[in-house]
mmCIF file of C-alpha atoms in Angstrom:
data_model
loop_
_atom_site.group_PDB
_atom_site.id
_atom_site.type_symbol
_atom_site.label_atom_id
_atom_site.label_comp_id
_atom_site.label_asym_id
_atom_site.label_seq_id
_atom_site.Cartn_x
_atom_site.Cartn_y
_atom_site.Cartn_z
ATOM 1 C CA MET A 240 -37.815 -11.019 18.495
ATOM 2 C CA LEU A 241 -35.823 -8.349 16.689
ATOM 3 C CA PRO A 242 -37.122 -4.767 16.862
ATOM 4 C CA ILE A 243 -38.687 -3.159 13.800
ATOM 5 C CA LYS A 244 -36.104 -0.906 12.144
ATOM 6 C CA VAL A 245 -37.725 2.429 11.236
ATOM 7 C CA LEU A 246 -36.522 5.273 9.010
ATOM 8 C CA ILE A 247 -38.207 8.665 9.530
ATOM 9 C CA VAL A 248 -38.467 11.011 6.537
ATOM 10 C CA ASP A 249 -39.702 14.546 7.278
ATOM 11 C CA ASP A 250 -38.362 17.994 6.417
ATOM 12 C CA SER A 251 -39.012 19.392 9.915
ATOM 13 C CA ILE A 252 -36.062 18.761 12.225
ATOM 14 C CA VAL A 253 -38.284 19.389 15.260
ATOM 15 C CA PHE A 254 -40.887 16.840 14.155
ATOM 16 C CA ARG A 255 -38.179 14.305 13.254
ATOM 17 C CA GLU A 256 -36.569 14.597 16.681
ATOM 18 C CA LEU A 257 -39.913 14.335 18.464
ATOM 19 C CA LEU A 258 -40.726 11.154 16.521
ATOM 20 C CA VAL A 259 -37.306 9.683 17.274
ATOM 21 C CA GLN A 260 -37.765 10.323 21.009
ATOM 22 C CA ASN A 261 -41.304 8.962 21.196
ATOM 23 C CA LEU A 262 -40.965 5.982 18.886
ATOM 24 C CA GLY A 263 -37.767 4.956 20.647
ATOM 25 C CA ARG A 264 -39.633 4.410 23.922
ATOM 26 C CA ASP A 265 -41.247 1.279 22.506
ATOM 27 C CA PRO A 266 -38.862 -1.705 22.821
ATOM 28 C CA ALA A 267 -40.377 -3.182 19.637
ATOM 29 C CA ILE A 268 -39.103 -0.196 17.600
ATOM 30 C CA GLN A 269 -35.562 0.824 16.650
ATOM 31 C CA VAL A 270 -35.281 4.153 14.836
ATOM 32 C CA VAL A 271 -32.237 3.506 12.651
ATOM 33 C CA GLY A 272 -32.133 6.889 10.935
ATOM 34 C CA THR A 273 -33.807 10.059 9.724
ATOM 35 C CA ALA A 274 -33.852 11.988 6.448
ATOM 36 C CA ARG A 275 -35.080 15.420 5.456
ATOM 37 C CA ASP A 276 -35.748 14.753 1.751
ATOM 38 C CA PRO A 277 -36.068 11.817 -0.680
ATOM 39 C CA PHE A 278 -32.416 11.969 -1.734
ATOM 40 C CA GLU A 279 -31.215 11.558 1.851
ATOM 41 C CA ALA A 280 -33.895 8.899 2.320
ATOM 42 C CA ARG A 281 -32.677 6.916 -0.690
ATOM 43 C CA ASP A 282 -29.133 6.817 0.678
ATOM 44 C CA ALA A 283 -30.381 5.909 4.164
ATOM 45 C CA ILE A 284 -32.512 3.049 2.799
ATOM 46 C CA LEU A 285 -29.523 1.524 1.015
ATOM 47 C CA ALA A 286 -27.215 1.954 4.012
ATOM 48 C CA LEU A 287 -29.582 1.107 6.888
ATOM 49 C CA LYS A 288 -32.069 -1.341 5.305
ATOM 50 C CA PRO A 289 -35.082 -0.286 7.403
ATOM 51 C CA ASP A 290 -38.110 -2.563 7.845
ATOM 52 C CA VAL A 291 -40.572 0.367 7.676
ATOM 53 C CA MET A 292 -40.324 3.987 6.559
ATOM 54 C CA THR A 293 -42.517 6.873 7.742
ATOM 55 C CA LEU A 294 -42.900 9.490 5.021
ATOM 56 C CA ASP A 295 -44.189 13.041 4.867
ATOM 57 C CA ILE A 296 -45.762 14.002 1.519
ATOM 58 C CA GLU A 297 -44.605 17.615 1.376
ATOM 59 C CA LEU A 298 -40.808 17.389 1.084
ATOM 60 C CA PRO A 299 -38.080 19.533 -0.505
ATOM 61 C CA ARG A 300 -36.400 18.566 -3.803
ATOM 62 C CA MET A 301 -39.032 15.882 -4.573
ATOM 63 C CA ASN A 302 -42.478 15.289 -3.061
ATOM 64 C CA GLY A 303 -43.215 12.085 -1.212
ATOM 65 C CA ILE A 304 -45.596 10.743 -3.868
ATOM 66 C CA GLU A 305 -43.051 11.019 -6.675
ATOM 67 C CA PHE A 306 -40.450 9.462 -4.376
ATOM 68 C CA LEU A 307 -42.749 6.489 -3.731
ATOM 69 C CA ARG A 308 -43.330 6.011 -7.444
ATOM 70 C CA LYS A 309 -39.582 5.865 -8.054
ATOM 71 C CA LEU A 310 -38.764 3.831 -4.937
ATOM 72 C CA MET A 311 -41.304 1.007 -4.908
ATOM 73 C CA PRO A 312 -40.396 -0.705 -8.221
ATOM 74 C CA GLN A 313 -36.706 -0.793 -7.243
ATOM 75 C CA TYR A 314 -36.837 -1.178 -3.465
ATOM 76 C CA PRO A 315 -40.238 -2.365 -2.192
ATOM 77 C CA LEU A 316 -40.559 -1.187 1.405
ATOM 78 C CA PRO A 317 -43.516 -0.855 3.797
ATOM 79 C CA VAL A 318 -44.290 2.877 4.020
ATOM 80 C CA VAL A 319 -46.598 4.688 6.445
ATOM 81 C CA VAL A 320 -47.446 8.172 5.189
ATOM 82 C CA ILE A 321 -47.864 10.999 7.710
ATOM 83 C CA SER A 322 -50.130 13.476 5.969
ATOM 84 C CA SER A 323 -51.969 16.698 6.589
ATOM 85 C CA LEU A 324 -55.659 16.646 5.628
ATOM 86 C CA SER A 325 -55.323 16.340 1.851
ATOM 87 C CA ASP A 326 -56.522 13.983 -0.852
ATOM 88 C CA LYS A 327 -52.870 13.647 -1.924
ATOM 89 C CA VAL A 328 -52.682 10.841 0.614
ATOM 90 C CA PHE A 329 -54.689 8.654 -1.772
ATOM 91 C CA ASP A 330 -52.114 9.298 -4.507
ATOM 92 C CA ALA A 331 -49.529 8.056 -2.002
ATOM 93 C CA MET A 332 -51.583 4.907 -1.368
ATOM 94 C CA ASN A 333 -51.892 4.421 -5.119
ATOM 95 C CA ALA A 334 -48.110 4.785 -5.398
ATOM 96 C CA GLY A 335 -47.560 1.931 -2.946
ATOM 97 C CA ALA A 336 -47.820 3.150 0.672
ATOM 98 C CA VAL A 337 -49.258 0.592 3.097
ATOM 99 C CA ASP A 338 -51.232 3.032 5.254
ATOM 100 C CA PHE A 339 -51.400 6.600 6.486
ATOM 101 C CA VAL A 340 -51.999 8.674 9.599
ATOM 102 C CA ALA A 341 -53.189 12.255 9.905
ATOM 103 C CA LYS A 342 -50.344 14.581 10.858
ATOM 104 C CA PRO A 343 -51.183 16.109 14.249
ATOM 105 C CA ALA A 344 -51.336 19.818 14.880
ATOM 106 C CA VAL A 345 -49.055 19.418 17.866
ATOM 107 C CA SER A 346 -49.641 21.989 20.590
ATOM 108 C CA SER A 347 -48.325 19.936 23.498
ATOM 109 C CA ARG A 348 -45.892 17.120 24.178
ATOM 110 C CA LYS A 349 -48.763 14.964 25.468
ATOM 111 C CA GLN A 350 -50.623 15.346 22.158
ATOM 112 C CA LEU A 351 -47.623 14.058 20.262
ATOM 113 C CA GLU A 352 -47.107 11.204 22.719
ATOM 114 C CA ASP A 353 -50.768 10.204 22.296
ATOM 115 C CA PHE A 354 -50.447 10.398 18.491
ATOM 116 C CA VAL A 355 -47.359 8.177 18.464
ATOM 117 C CA ARG A 356 -48.722 5.654 20.994
ATOM 118 C CA ASN A 357 -52.314 5.394 19.710
ATOM 119 C CA GLU A 358 -51.843 5.846 15.975
ATOM 120 C CA LEU A 359 -48.351 5.831 14.503
ATOM 121 C CA LEU A 360 -46.926 2.890 16.467
ATOM 122 C CA VAL A 361 -49.943 0.761 15.579
ATOM 123 C CA LYS A 362 -49.587 1.565 11.865
ATOM 124 C CA ILE A 363 -45.827 0.897 11.869
ATOM 125 C CA LYS A 364 -46.288 -2.513 13.490
ATOM 126 C CA ILE A 365 -49.024 -3.440 11.013
ATOM 127 C CA ALA A 366 -46.942 -2.195 8.078
ATOM 128 C CA SER A 367 -43.997 -4.340 9.144
ATOM 129 C CA SER A 368 -46.079 -7.461 8.404
ATOM 130 C CA ALA A 369 -47.710 -6.199 5.198
ATOM 131 C CA ARG A 370 -47.353 -8.023 1.888
ATOM 132 C CA ILE A 371 -45.743 -5.322 -0.227
ATOM 133 C CA SER A 372 -46.046 -7.385 -3.408
ATOM 134 C CA ASN A 373 -49.842 -7.217 -3.087
ATOM 135 C CA ILE A 374 -50.110 -3.426 -2.800
ATOM 136 C CA LYS A 375 -49.622 -2.694 -6.481
ATOM 137 C CA LYS A 376 -51.706 -5.696 -7.507
ATOM 138 C CA SER A 377 -54.818 -3.920 -6.277
ATOM 139 C CA VAL A 378 -53.841 -0.781 -8.182
ATOM 140 C CA MET A 379 -52.899 -2.466 -11.467
ATOM 141 C CA LEU A 380 -55.799 -4.872 -11.821
ATOM 142 C CA ASN A 381 -56.746 -5.808 -15.338
ATOM 143 C CA HIS A 382 -60.476 -5.633 -14.730
ATOM 144 C CA ALA A 383 -62.816 -8.081 -16.350
ATOM 145 C CA ASN A 384 -66.376 -7.069 -17.164
ATOM 146 C CA PRO A 385 -68.446 -8.832 -14.523
ATOM 147 C CA GLU A 386 -71.822 -10.336 -15.276
ATOM 148 C CA ARG A 387 -74.485 -7.700 -14.668
ATOM 149 C CA MET A 388 -77.718 -7.890 -12.695
ATOM 150 C CA SER A 389 -80.466 -9.904 -14.365
ATOM 151 C CA VAL A 390 -82.998 -8.896 -11.706
ATOM 152 C CA ASN A 391 -82.762 -5.548 -9.951
ATOM 153 C CA ARG A 392 -84.698 -6.050 -6.735
ATOM 154 C CA GLY A 393 -84.850 -2.925 -4.628
ATOM 155 C CA ASN A 394 -84.565 -4.750 -1.296
ATOM 156 C CA LEU A 395 -81.039 -6.079 -1.849
ATOM 157 C CA VAL A 396 -77.965 -4.532 -0.230
ATOM 158 C CA VAL A 397 -74.183 -5.035 -0.389
ATOM 159 C CA ALA A 398 -72.027 -4.411 2.702
ATOM 160 C CA ILE A 399 -68.230 -3.950 2.501
ATOM 161 C CA GLY A 400 -65.672 -3.767 5.316
ATOM 162 C CA ALA A 401 -61.934 -3.103 5.008
ATOM 163 C CA SER A 402 -58.900 -1.770 6.865
ATOM 164 C CA THR A 403 -55.158 -1.748 6.027
ATOM 165 C CA GLY A 404 -54.741 -1.878 2.254
ATOM 166 C CA GLY A 405 -58.457 -1.342 1.881
ATOM 167 C CA THR A 406 -58.505 2.042 0.176
ATOM 168 C CA GLU A 407 -57.079 0.481 -2.979
ATOM 169 C CA ALA A 408 -58.832 -2.886 -2.542
ATOM 170 C CA THR A 409 -62.275 -1.309 -2.111
ATOM 171 C CA SER A 410 -61.619 0.935 -5.088
ATOM 172 C CA ALA A 411 -60.579 -2.072 -7.184
ATOM 173 C CA VAL A 412 -63.857 -3.850 -6.403
ATOM 174 C CA VAL A 413 -66.320 -0.979 -6.777
ATOM 175 C CA ARG A 414 -64.744 0.253 -10.014
ATOM 176 C CA GLN A 415 -66.149 -2.960 -11.524
ATOM 177 C CA PHE A 416 -69.693 -2.300 -10.332
ATOM 178 C CA GLY A 417 -72.212 -0.738 -12.696
ATOM 179 C CA THR A 418 -75.235 1.381 -11.856
ATOM 180 C CA ASP A 419 -77.275 -1.841 -11.708
ATOM 181 C CA ILE A 420 -75.597 -2.891 -8.436
ATOM 182 C CA PRO A 421 -77.847 -2.748 -5.350
ATOM 183 C CA GLY A 422 -77.123 -0.077 -2.757
ATOM 184 C CA ILE A 423 -73.768 -0.449 -0.995
ATOM 185 C CA VAL A 424 -72.812 0.440 2.589
ATOM 186 C CA CYS A 425 -69.118 0.487 3.485
ATOM 187 C CA VAL A 426 -66.856 0.902 6.494
ATOM 188 C CA GLN A 427 -63.221 1.614 5.652
ATOM 189 C CA HIS A 428 -61.021 2.355 8.680
ATOM 190 C CA MET A 429 -59.724 5.880 8.090
ATOM 191 C CA PRO A 430 -58.971 9.042 10.112
ATOM 192 C CA PRO A 431 -61.656 11.760 10.397
ATOM 193 C CA GLY A 432 -61.854 14.090 7.421
ATOM 194 C CA PHE A 433 -60.321 11.665 4.943
ATOM 195 C CA THR A 434 -63.491 9.631 4.353
ATOM 196 C CA GLN A 435 -65.205 12.552 2.631
ATOM 197 C CA MET A 436 -62.233 12.992 0.280
ATOM 198 C CA TYR A 437 -62.089 9.236 -0.332
ATOM 199 C CA ALA A 438 -65.796 9.171 -1.203
ATOM 200 C CA LYS A 439 -65.330 12.073 -3.621
ATOM 201 C CA ARG A 440 -62.375 10.303 -5.241
ATOM 202 C CA LEU A 441 -64.371 7.096 -5.740
ATOM 203 C CA ASP A 442 -67.341 9.082 -7.027
ATOM 204 C CA ASP A 443 -65.076 10.551 -9.712
ATOM 205 C CA GLU A 444 -63.506 7.178 -10.604
ATOM 206 C CA CYS A 445 -66.516 4.845 -10.611
ATOM 207 C CA GLN A 446 -69.731 4.335 -12.529
ATOM 208 C CA ILE A 447 -71.657 4.292 -9.258
ATOM 209 C CA ARG A 448 -72.304 7.362 -7.100
ATOM 210 C CA VAL A 449 -70.357 7.504 -3.819
ATOM 211 C CA LYS A 450 -70.745 9.811 -0.819
ATOM 212 C CA GLU A 451 -69.824 10.046 2.837
ATOM 213 C CA ALA A 452 -72.890 8.878 4.725
ATOM 214 C CA GLU A 453 -75.215 11.003 6.837
ATOM 215 C CA THR A 454 -78.076 9.835 9.040
ATOM 216 C CA GLY A 455 -81.195 9.383 6.937
ATOM 217 C CA ASP A 456 -79.379 8.748 3.647
ATOM 218 C CA ARG A 457 -81.291 6.168 1.630
ATOM 219 C CA VAL A 458 -79.467 3.100 0.340
ATOM 220 C CA LEU A 459 -80.200 3.227 -3.386
ATOM 221 C CA PRO A 460 -79.186 1.041 -6.349
ATOM 222 C CA GLY A 461 -76.017 2.278 -8.009
ATOM 223 C CA HIS A 462 -74.985 4.259 -4.907
ATOM 224 C CA MET A 463 -72.436 3.620 -2.134
ATOM 225 C CA LEU A 464 -72.423 5.206 1.319
ATOM 226 C CA ILE A 465 -69.112 5.308 3.241
ATOM 227 C CA ALA A 466 -69.148 5.632 7.029
ATOM 228 C CA PRO A 467 -67.540 8.894 8.187
ATOM 229 C CA GLY A 468 -64.273 8.499 10.084
ATOM 230 C CA GLY A 469 -64.222 9.662 13.690
ATOM 231 C CA ASP A 470 -66.266 8.647 16.704
ATOM 232 C CA ARG A 471 -69.540 7.465 15.130
ATOM 233 C CA HIS A 472 -70.768 4.062 13.949
ATOM 234 C CA MET A 473 -72.868 3.444 10.845
ATOM 235 C CA ARG A 474 -75.832 1.087 10.951
ATOM 236 C CA LEU A 475 -78.287 -0.093 8.318
ATOM 237 C CA VAL A 476 -81.930 0.337 9.276
ATOM 238 C CA LYS A 477 -85.162 -0.469 7.455
ATOM 239 C CA VAL A 478 -87.743 2.301 7.377
ATOM 240 C CA GLY A 479 -91.061 1.816 5.600
ATOM 241 C CA GLY A 480 -89.770 -0.993 3.426
ATOM 242 C CA SER A 481 -86.558 0.740 2.298
ATOM 243 C CA TYR A 482 -83.057 0.925 3.728
ATOM 244 C CA GLN A 483 -81.445 3.952 5.328
ATOM 245 C CA VAL A 484 -78.287 4.501 7.347
ATOM 246 C CA GLU A 485 -78.014 5.772 10.880
ATOM 247 C CA ILE A 486 -74.821 7.498 12.070
ATOM 248 C CA LYS A 487 -74.503 7.663 15.861
ATOM 249 C CA PRO A 488 -71.671 8.167 18.369
ATOM 250 C CA GLY A 489 -70.518 5.107 20.241
ATOM 251 C CA PRO A 490 -67.531 3.444 21.900
ATOM 252 C CA ARG A 491 -64.884 1.714 19.818
ATOM 253 C CA VAL A 492 -65.677 -1.859 18.848
ATOM 254 C CA ASN A 493 -62.671 -4.114 18.169
ATOM 255 C CA GLY A 494 -60.605 -0.954 18.585
ATOM 256 C CA HIS A 495 -62.431 0.897 15.815
ATOM 257 C CA CYS A 496 -65.058 3.564 15.323
ATOM 258 C CA PRO A 497 -66.687 3.250 12.878
ATOM 259 C CA SER A 498 -66.513 -0.518 13.146
ATOM 260 C CA VAL A 499 -67.161 -3.084 10.426
ATOM 261 C CA GLU A 500 -68.627 -5.316 13.156
ATOM 262 C CA VAL A 501 -71.331 -2.795 13.991
ATOM 263 C CA LEU A 502 -72.252 -2.318 10.326
ATOM 264 C CA PHE A 503 -72.377 -6.043 9.522
ATOM 265 C CA ASP A 504 -74.438 -6.810 12.644
ATOM 266 C CA SER A 505 -76.962 -4.186 11.588
ATOM 267 C CA VAL A 506 -77.119 -5.584 8.048
ATOM 268 C CA ALA A 507 -77.787 -9.062 9.460
ATOM 269 C CA LYS A 508 -80.735 -7.664 11.440
ATOM 270 C CA ALA A 509 -82.160 -5.288 8.820
ATOM 271 C CA ALA A 510 -81.595 -7.205 5.582
ATOM 272 C CA GLY A 511 -81.192 -10.841 6.621
ATOM 273 C CA PRO A 512 -81.012 -13.023 3.481
ATOM 274 C CA ASP A 513 -81.276 -10.010 1.148
ATOM 275 C CA ALA A 514 -77.613 -9.016 1.549
ATOM 276 C CA VAL A 515 -74.118 -9.818 0.334
ATOM 277 C CA GLY A 516 -71.256 -9.167 2.770
ATOM 278 C CA ILE A 517 -67.676 -8.592 1.587
ATOM 279 C CA ILE A 518 -64.688 -8.484 3.948
ATOM 280 C CA LEU A 519 -61.411 -7.189 2.529
ATOM 281 C CA THR A 520 -57.781 -6.801 3.594
ATOM 282 C CA GLY A 521 -57.046 -5.533 7.097
ATOM 283 C CA MET A 522 -55.300 -6.257 10.392
ATOM 284 C CA GLY A 523 -57.213 -7.799 13.280
ATOM 285 C CA GLY A 524 -60.686 -9.283 13.299
ATOM 286 C CA ASP A 525 -63.083 -6.356 12.963
ATOM 287 C CA GLY A 526 -66.186 -7.501 11.083
ATOM 288 C CA ALA A 527 -65.539 -11.245 11.317
ATOM 289 C CA LYS A 528 -68.287 -11.991 13.853
ATOM 290 C CA GLY A 529 -70.604 -9.557 12.102
ATOM 291 C CA LEU A 530 -70.060 -11.380 8.802
ATOM 292 C CA LEU A 531 -70.851 -14.635 10.594
ATOM 293 C CA ALA A 532 -74.084 -13.076 11.878
ATOM 294 C CA MET A 533 -74.918 -12.085 8.302
ATOM 295 C CA ARG A 534 -74.291 -15.611 7.032
ATOM 296 C CA LYS A 535 -76.397 -17.112 9.813
ATOM 297 C CA ALA A 536 -79.195 -14.702 8.845
ATOM 298 C CA GLY A 537 -79.101 -16.074 5.300
ATOM 299 C CA ALA A 538 -76.848 -13.512 3.602
ATOM 300 C CA ARG A 539 -74.202 -14.557 1.090
ATOM 301 C CA THR A 540 -70.619 -13.768 2.110
ATOM 302 C CA ILE A 541 -67.270 -13.225 0.385
ATOM 303 C CA GLY A 542 -63.759 -12.867 1.822
ATOM 304 C CA GLN A 543 -60.637 -11.642 0.042
ATOM 305 C CA ASP A 544 -58.098 -14.449 -0.288
ATOM 306 C CA GLU A 545 -54.653 -14.491 1.295
ATOM 307 C CA SER A 546 -52.760 -14.249 -2.006
ATOM 308 C CA THR A 547 -54.161 -10.765 -2.784
ATOM 309 C CA CYS A 548 -54.448 -9.223 0.713
ATOM 310 C CA VAL A 549 -51.974 -6.600 1.883
ATOM 311 C CA VAL A 550 -52.754 -7.836 5.412
ATOM 312 C CA TYR A 551 -54.583 -11.170 5.646
ATOM 313 C CA GLY A 552 -56.120 -10.491 9.045
ATOM 314 C CA MET A 553 -59.818 -9.630 8.953
ATOM 315 C CA PRO A 554 -60.624 -12.031 6.098
ATOM 316 C CA LYS A 555 -58.648 -14.830 7.795
ATOM 317 C CA VAL A 556 -60.443 -14.448 11.117
ATOM 318 C CA ALA A 557 -63.771 -14.411 9.274
ATOM 319 C CA TYR A 558 -62.805 -17.498 7.257
ATOM 320 C CA ASP A 559 -61.650 -19.371 10.366
ATOM 321 C CA LEU A 560 -64.985 -18.594 12.063
ATOM 322 C CA GLY A 561 -66.904 -20.050 9.127
ATOM 323 C CA ALA A 562 -68.251 -16.633 8.137
ATOM 324 C CA VAL A 563 -66.835 -16.705 4.582
ATOM 325 C CA GLU A 564 -68.865 -18.643 2.041
ATOM 326 C CA TYR A 565 -66.624 -17.805 -0.920
ATOM 327 C CA GLN A 566 -62.949 -16.846 -0.688
ATOM 328 C CA GLU A 567 -61.907 -14.941 -3.816
ATOM 329 C CA LYS A 568 -58.958 -13.119 -5.331
ATOM 330 C CA LEU A 569 -59.481 -9.365 -5.408
ATOM 331 C CA THR A 570 -59.932 -9.498 -9.190
ATOM 332 C CA ASP A 571 -62.842 -11.929 -8.843
ATOM 333 C CA ILE A 572 -64.858 -10.387 -5.997
ATOM 334 C CA ALA A 573 -67.073 -8.183 -8.190
ATOM 335 C CA GLN A 574 -67.884 -11.111 -10.481
ATOM 336 C CA ARG A 575 -68.783 -13.313 -7.507
ATOM 337 C CA THR A 576 -70.926 -10.534 -6.036
ATOM 338 C CA TYR A 577 -72.977 -10.254 -9.220
ATOM 339 C CA ALA A 578 -73.291 -14.040 -9.482
ATOM 340 C CA LEU A 579 -74.665 -14.266 -5.938
ATOM 341 C CA LEU A 580 -77.027 -11.304 -6.382
ATOM 342 C CA ASN A 581 -78.454 -12.861 -9.544
ATOM 343 C CA LYS A 582 -79.456 -15.946 -7.544
ATOM 344 C CA MET A 583 -81.294 -13.935 -4.874
#
């Protein structure tokens, strides 16, 4: 199998050289070049034809977001953004990046080695198999107006799980929800610190209210709670006839914390048949068994279809397990969700 050809774009010569050294230790990776700004990167892309590009946002002569907006229509390429803690990363995702990692505050060689091995390498390998043509589809959806709730029962809940490509896919779905939608709980794989900014972004974009979840938050109609990134899982619990979330530390499940699996399992136990589960684009199988548990408990379940996924991993595993009742294009998931809720 041929190695993945990687182009590194960063204005720091020290950081570029450190990435070259550390990425090059993996036999599955071949660093074919580096660039310090988008103009050098453009020339390197044409000359070297990389499979994946890593991209810093803050660059001289042109920022990384503007570069992505110019690059992707002409030369679609899987891009992993390396970003400091800033909501600009979501502009980069909107411009066509596959995924992002938090730029480390490197104080030791071991820290950088851990960052490359545990985070960046994983993202590069996932990006190399991403469907680039589907990234902008989730951004440029021509939204229909889904059927609204005919009965607004307070004991219903919607659970969403997503990973690679999910920031835009989740946004595309929830932008179609109105304030009549039952309470939503969501796990989106994301580095610590970014989930709060993502929640704020969705809160500004959507009709529903969105916040990063805290223990004790009630799950209310027209509201969505997003699990905080880091080392804690989010679970749905029922307290006195109403739903709340519980955020507690725990080991990684399926390689993730928070894990979609943990959330979906808790929804199966707490809500049973009063839930709709939605599994969106993402690598691996996190959430597939949990979605199956939800379906076995009587919940209705939806999986994003292959034709609209950036990475058809999590929804495929769930579908193969028999966990997915309805497989839908991203454009149709909100409509299906309302249709199922109206029958409950």
